[in-house]
mmCIF file of C-alpha atoms in Angstrom:
data_model
loop_
_atom_site.group_PDB
_atom_site.id
_atom_site.type_symbol
_atom_site.label_atom_id
_atom_site.label_comp_id
_atom_site.label_asym_id
_atom_site.label_seq_id
_atom_site.Cartn_x
_atom_site.Cartn_y
_atom_site.Cartn_z
ATOM 1 C CA ASP A 1 14.908 -12.434 -5.581
ATOM 2 C CA ALA A 2 15.202 -9.103 -7.414
ATOM 3 C CA GLY A 3 11.924 -7.863 -6.077
ATOM 4 C CA VAL A 4 9.250 -6.085 -8.024
ATOM 5 C CA ILE A 5 10.855 -3.938 -10.732
ATOM 6 C CA GLN A 6 9.267 -0.722 -12.006
ATOM 7 C CA SER A 7 10.435 1.577 -14.773
ATOM 8 C CA PRO A 8 10.991 4.444 -15.167
ATOM 9 C CA ARG A 9 11.679 5.707 -11.647
ATOM 10 C CA HIS A 10 10.770 9.175 -12.642
ATOM 11 C CA GLU A 11 8.650 10.489 -15.577
ATOM 12 C CA VAL A 12 8.111 14.100 -16.494
ATOM 13 C CA THR A 13 5.726 14.790 -19.290
ATOM 14 C CA GLU A 14 3.483 17.457 -20.682
ATOM 15 C CA MET A 15 -0.159 17.493 -20.554
ATOM 16 C CA GLY A 16 -1.780 15.600 -23.339
ATOM 17 C CA GLN A 17 1.063 13.218 -23.945
ATOM 18 C CA GLU A 18 0.843 9.422 -23.517
ATOM 19 C CA VAL A 19 2.560 7.874 -20.554
ATOM 20 C CA THR A 20 3.410 4.210 -20.112
ATOM 21 C CA LEU A 21 4.540 2.777 -16.771
ATOM 22 C CA ARG A 22 6.101 -0.678 -16.647
ATOM 23 C CA CYS A 23 6.262 -3.418 -14.051
ATOM 24 C CA LYS A 24 8.017 -6.747 -13.741
ATOM 25 C CA PRO A 25 6.615 -8.755 -10.910
ATOM 26 C CA ILE A 26 8.505 -11.284 -8.754
ATOM 27 C CA SER A 27 8.867 -14.570 -10.599
ATOM 28 C CA GLY A 28 6.216 -17.061 -9.442
ATOM 29 C CA HIS A 29 3.818 -14.438 -8.154
ATOM 30 C CA ASN A 30 0.427 -14.842 -9.807
ATOM 31 C CA SER A 31 -1.243 -11.623 -8.642
ATOM 32 C CA LEU A 32 -0.274 -8.111 -9.686
ATOM 33 C CA PHE A 33 -1.589 -4.808 -8.375
ATOM 34 C CA TRP A 34 -1.294 -1.210 -9.470
ATOM 35 C CA TYR A 35 -1.620 1.414 -6.751
ATOM 36 C CA ARG A 36 -1.383 5.224 -6.818
ATOM 37 C CA GLN A 37 -0.265 7.468 -4.019
ATOM 38 C CA THR A 38 -1.326 11.199 -3.874
ATOM 39 C CA MET A 39 -1.276 13.707 -1.059
ATOM 40 C CA MET A 40 -4.994 14.041 -1.275
ATOM 41 C CA ARG A 41 -6.156 10.431 -1.515
ATOM 42 C CA GLY A 42 -3.190 8.512 -0.114
ATOM 43 C CA LEU A 43 -2.574 5.000 -1.444
ATOM 44 C CA GLU A 44 -5.465 3.633 -3.527
ATOM 45 C CA LEU A 45 -5.828 0.535 -5.607
ATOM 46 C CA LEU A 46 -6.330 1.140 -9.335
ATOM 47 C CA ILE A 47 -6.503 -2.396 -10.765
ATOM 48 C CA TYR A 48 -5.341 -5.964 -10.015
ATOM 49 C CA PHE A 49 -4.709 -9.001 -12.098
ATOM 50 C CA ASN A 50 -4.697 -12.708 -11.193
ATOM 51 C CA ASN A 51 -2.944 -15.141 -13.575
ATOM 52 C CA ASN A 52 -2.707 -12.212 -16.115
ATOM 53 C CA VAL A 53 -6.500 -11.616 -16.082
ATOM 54 C CA PRO A 54 -7.887 -8.287 -14.797
ATOM 55 C CA ILE A 55 -10.017 -9.117 -11.805
ATOM 56 C CA ASP A 56 -11.035 -5.679 -10.523
ATOM 57 C CA ASP A 57 -10.536 -2.388 -12.265
ATOM 58 C CA SER A 58 -13.034 -0.438 -10.251
ATOM 59 C CA GLY A 59 -10.244 1.927 -9.013
ATOM 60 C CA MET A 60 -9.242 3.030 -12.410
ATOM 61 C CA PRO A 61 -10.171 6.707 -12.374
ATOM 62 C CA GLU A 62 -11.420 7.133 -15.953
ATOM 63 C CA ASP A 63 -11.051 5.874 -19.488
ATOM 64 C CA ARG A 64 -7.802 7.665 -19.984
ATOM 65 C CA PHE A 65 -6.234 4.908 -17.821
ATOM 66 C CA SER A 66 -5.664 1.405 -19.156
ATOM 67 C CA ALA A 67 -3.634 -1.545 -17.856
ATOM 68 C CA LYS A 68 -2.426 -4.759 -19.519
ATOM 69 C CA MET A 69 -0.683 -7.888 -18.455
ATOM 70 C CA PRO A 70 0.395 -9.764 -21.601
ATOM 71 C CA ASN A 71 2.257 -12.373 -19.723
ATOM 72 C CA ALA A 72 3.227 -13.443 -16.199
ATOM 73 C CA SER A 73 6.388 -11.290 -16.101
ATOM 74 C CA PHE A 74 5.200 -7.932 -17.444
ATOM 75 C CA SER A 75 2.509 -5.388 -16.968
ATOM 76 C CA THR A 76 1.861 -1.863 -18.147
ATOM 77 C CA LEU A 77 -0.235 1.040 -16.928
ATOM 78 C CA LYS A 78 -0.933 3.587 -19.683
ATOM 79 C CA ILE A 79 -2.415 7.100 -19.322
ATOM 80 C CA GLN A 80 -3.581 8.688 -22.582
ATOM 81 C CA PRO A 81 -3.874 11.668 -22.602
ATOM 82 C CA SER A 82 -2.178 12.601 -19.392
ATOM 83 C CA GLU A 83 -3.355 15.556 -17.174
ATOM 84 C CA PRO A 84 -1.657 17.462 -14.422
ATOM 85 C CA ARG A 85 -3.966 15.837 -11.810
ATOM 86 C CA ASP A 86 -2.413 12.422 -12.746
ATOM 87 C CA SER A 87 0.773 13.522 -11.039
ATOM 88 C CA ALA A 88 1.438 10.923 -8.374
ATOM 89 C CA VAL A 89 3.594 8.008 -7.410
ATOM 90 C CA TYR A 90 2.497 4.789 -9.021
ATOM 91 C CA PHE A 91 3.330 1.574 -7.350
ATOM 92 C CA CYS A 92 3.179 -1.907 -8.780
ATOM 93 C CA ALA A 93 2.976 -4.887 -6.290
ATOM 94 C CA SER A 94 2.745 -8.640 -6.611
ATOM 95 C CA SER A 95 1.888 -11.560 -4.348
ATOM 96 C CA PRO A 96 2.287 -15.303 -4.743
ATOM 97 C CA ARG A 97 -1.032 -16.256 -3.276
ATOM 98 C CA ARG A 98 -4.463 -14.790 -2.451
ATOM 99 C CA ASP A 99 -3.734 -14.773 1.248
ATOM 100 C CA SER A 100 -0.159 -13.304 1.080
ATOM 101 C CA PRO A 101 0.848 -9.707 1.811
ATOM 102 C CA LEU A 102 1.986 -7.604 -1.125
ATOM 103 C CA HIS A 103 5.529 -6.988 -2.254
ATOM 104 C CA PHE A 104 5.751 -3.483 -3.581
ATOM 105 C CA GLY A 105 8.144 -2.008 -6.197
ATOM 106 C CA ASN A 106 9.865 1.299 -5.526
ATOM 107 C CA GLY A 107 7.331 3.221 -7.634
ATOM 108 C CA THR A 108 7.349 5.573 -10.602
ATOM 109 C CA ARG A 109 6.984 9.269 -9.697
ATOM 110 C CA LEU A 110 4.977 10.833 -12.514
ATOM 111 C CA THR A 111 4.868 14.588 -13.025
ATOM 112 C CA VAL A 112 2.540 15.983 -15.627
ATOM 113 C CA THR A 113 3.086 19.648 -16.411
ATOM 114 C CA ASP B 1 -15.254 8.941 3.048
ATOM 115 C CA GLN B 2 -12.095 7.614 4.694
ATOM 116 C CA GLN B 3 -12.714 4.130 5.989
ATOM 117 C CA VAL B 4 -9.247 3.680 7.590
ATOM 118 C CA LYS B 5 -7.966 6.573 9.512
ATOM 119 C CA GLN B 6 -4.631 7.384 11.073
ATOM 120 C CA ASN B 7 -5.318 10.561 12.973
ATOM 121 C CA SER B 8 -1.746 11.350 13.950
ATOM 122 C CA PRO B 9 0.278 12.474 10.926
ATOM 123 C CA SER B 10 3.506 12.208 12.885
ATOM 124 C CA LEU B 11 5.007 10.748 16.066
ATOM 125 C CA SER B 12 8.464 11.479 17.559
ATOM 126 C CA VAL B 13 10.011 9.147 20.140
ATOM 127 C CA GLN B 14 13.373 8.588 21.897
ATOM 128 C CA GLU B 15 15.439 5.625 20.988
ATOM 129 C CA GLY B 16 14.730 2.667 23.366
ATOM 130 C CA ARG B 17 11.253 3.910 24.229
ATOM 131 C CA ILE B 18 7.935 2.488 23.037
ATOM 132 C CA SER B 19 6.347 3.832 19.848
ATOM 133 C CA ILE B 20 2.517 3.417 19.664
ATOM 134 C CA LEU B 21 0.833 4.085 16.248
ATOM 135 C CA ASN B 22 -2.970 4.134 16.158
ATOM 136 C CA CYS B 23 -5.415 3.322 13.494
ATOM 137 C CA ASP B 24 -9.224 3.596 13.444
ATOM 138 C CA TYR B 25 -11.700 2.074 10.921
ATOM 139 C CA THR B 26 -15.307 2.642 10.181
ATOM 140 C CA ASN B 27 -16.267 -0.279 7.993
ATOM 141 C CA SER B 28 -17.455 -3.151 10.191
ATOM 142 C CA MET B 29 -16.912 -5.528 7.257
ATOM 143 C CA PHE B 30 -13.130 -5.268 7.664
ATOM 144 C CA ASP B 31 -11.726 -8.366 9.207
ATOM 145 C CA TYR B 32 -8.014 -8.504 8.387
ATOM 146 C CA PHE B 33 -5.660 -5.770 9.136
ATOM 147 C CA LEU B 34 -2.013 -5.114 8.108
ATOM 148 C CA TRP B 35 0.766 -2.617 8.830
ATOM 149 C CA TYR B 36 3.184 -1.592 6.170
ATOM 150 C CA LYS B 37 6.403 0.435 6.670
ATOM 151 C CA LYS B 38 7.727 2.848 4.015
ATOM 152 C CA TYR B 39 11.108 4.492 3.642
ATOM 153 C CA PRO B 40 11.513 7.509 1.248
ATOM 154 C CA ALA B 41 11.774 6.644 -2.353
ATOM 155 C CA GLU B 42 10.949 2.966 -1.636
ATOM 156 C CA GLY B 43 7.707 1.038 -1.873
ATOM 157 C CA PRO B 44 5.809 -0.059 1.256
ATOM 158 C CA THR B 45 7.014 -3.220 2.938
ATOM 159 C CA PHE B 46 4.888 -5.606 4.958
ATOM 160 C CA LEU B 47 5.421 -5.488 8.738
ATOM 161 C CA ILE B 48 2.764 -7.435 10.631
ATOM 162 C CA SER B 49 -0.923 -8.419 10.348
ATOM 163 C CA ILE B 50 -3.863 -9.561 12.400
ATOM 164 C CA SER B 51 -7.047 -11.361 11.834
ATOM 165 C CA SER B 52 -10.248 -10.201 13.518
ATOM 166 C CA ILE B 53 -10.411 -13.488 15.422
ATOM 167 C CA LYS B 54 -7.417 -12.333 17.416
ATOM 168 C CA ASP B 55 -6.807 -9.434 19.601
ATOM 169 C CA LYS B 56 -2.997 -9.542 19.529
ATOM 170 C CA ASN B 57 -0.198 -10.555 17.269
ATOM 171 C CA GLU B 58 3.424 -10.308 18.126
ATOM 172 C CA ASP B 59 6.591 -10.501 15.959
ATOM 173 C CA GLY B 60 9.780 -9.603 17.666
ATOM 174 C CA ARG B 61 9.730 -5.867 18.581
ATOM 175 C CA PHE B 62 6.440 -5.393 16.896
ATOM 176 C CA THR B 63 3.013 -6.085 18.383
ATOM 177 C CA VAL B 64 -0.355 -5.323 16.865
ATOM 178 C CA PHE B 65 -3.490 -4.977 19.075
ATOM 179 C CA LEU B 66 -6.968 -5.085 17.817
ATOM 180 C CA ASN B 67 -10.106 -3.794 19.662
ATOM 181 C CA LYS B 68 -12.961 -4.759 17.433
ATOM 182 C CA SER B 69 -15.707 -3.164 19.579
ATOM 183 C CA ALA B 70 -13.929 0.173 19.335
ATOM 184 C CA LYS B 71 -12.855 -0.441 15.669
ATOM 185 C CA HIS B 72 -9.353 0.411 16.668
ATOM 186 C CA LEU B 73 -5.891 -1.048 16.185
ATOM 187 C CA SER B 74 -2.469 -0.024 17.323
ATOM 188 C CA LEU B 75 1.080 -0.986 16.522
ATOM 189 C CA HIS B 76 3.571 -1.045 19.365
ATOM 190 C CA ILE B 77 7.308 -1.039 18.662
ATOM 191 C CA VAL B 78 9.475 -1.884 21.699
ATOM 192 C CA PRO B 79 12.251 -0.844 21.877
ATOM 193 C CA SER B 80 12.252 1.800 19.172
ATOM 194 C CA GLN B 81 15.286 2.154 17.091
ATOM 195 C CA PRO B 82 16.502 4.996 14.729
ATOM 196 C CA GLY B 83 16.106 2.518 11.827
ATOM 197 C CA ASP B 84 12.393 2.365 12.598
ATOM 198 C CA SER B 85 11.996 5.960 11.319
ATOM 199 C CA ALA B 86 9.675 5.682 8.411
ATOM 200 C CA VAL B 87 6.016 6.170 7.384
ATOM 201 C CA TYR B 88 3.696 3.550 8.822
ATOM 202 C CA PHE B 89 0.525 2.620 6.998
ATOM 203 C CA CYS B 90 -2.439 0.779 8.453
ATOM 204 C CA ALA B 91 -4.442 -1.256 5.876
ATOM 205 C CA ALA B 92 -7.572 -3.331 5.966
ATOM 206 C CA ILE B 93 -9.400 -6.046 3.949
ATOM 207 C CA PRO B 94 -13.041 -6.788 4.138
ATOM 208 C CA TRP B 95 -14.504 -10.199 5.163
ATOM 209 C CA GLY B 96 -14.773 -12.420 2.089
ATOM 210 C CA GLY B 97 -12.154 -10.251 0.272
ATOM 211 C CA THR B 98 -10.970 -11.961 -2.904
ATOM 212 C CA SER B 99 -7.386 -10.951 -2.298
ATOM 213 C CA TYR B 100 -5.182 -9.822 0.526
ATOM 214 C CA GLY B 101 -3.806 -7.310 -1.954
ATOM 215 C CA LYS B 102 -7.037 -5.420 -2.311
ATOM 216 C CA LEU B 103 -6.285 -3.106 0.550
ATOM 217 C CA THR B 104 -7.787 0.030 1.943
ATOM 218 C CA PHE B 105 -5.010 2.184 3.392
ATOM 219 C CA GLY B 106 -4.861 4.824 6.092
ATOM 220 C CA GLN B 107 -3.042 8.110 5.338
ATOM 221 C CA GLY B 108 0.067 7.055 7.161
ATOM 222 C CA THR B 109 1.990 8.205 10.302
ATOM 223 C CA ILE B 110 5.533 9.541 10.044
ATOM 224 C CA LEU B 111 7.507 7.982 12.899
ATOM 225 C CA THR B 112 10.811 9.587 13.889
ATOM 226 C CA VAL B 113 13.020 7.815 16.370
ATOM 227 C CA HIS B 114 15.666 10.105 17.838
ATOM 228 C CA PRO B 115 19.108 8.609 19.052
#
């Protein structure tokens, strides 16, 4: 069990650039979640998928953010254009069932200058 | 509007003693609660959970207590070990929630256990 794999671990970019964060969930897990951690707001849910279908994207801050899950083993979170206030740690997590706790990846630390 | 609150940003205890981490919530619709532990540069890992139909759940050195009338829960670690030093997050799920992954987190408490 390799765990949830996120890439890159660190990303530094300039304001206005497009940023793509990647996630590989644990094999067999059918739910995938994107969370963001900031000093001001703590850990907050952005979006989650069940069986590759977006179920709830009410936490996505604005249209600059988009997420996709083209298959059961891969998801992306894209920010276009990026802004300094997007600087945060972005976590991906997966779970095998509706009533199971989450398994988190180690996160991507995004810095937008 | 913070629905899950951990009012102590940090806690320091001696190895072997009890650590008590506290969490308060305001949303009466929450009915399932979890604790996660997080080490630096890692993602949170699940520790223990409790349903609102219980007032206590125990797993080894870790016990979670729930007081629904006070909207308060606590995590007890006995005995505390230096390896328990981490950030502890309280999280909640509302009744009828579609997924145990749709969590509302507290701000976290940094626990430091001194040898």
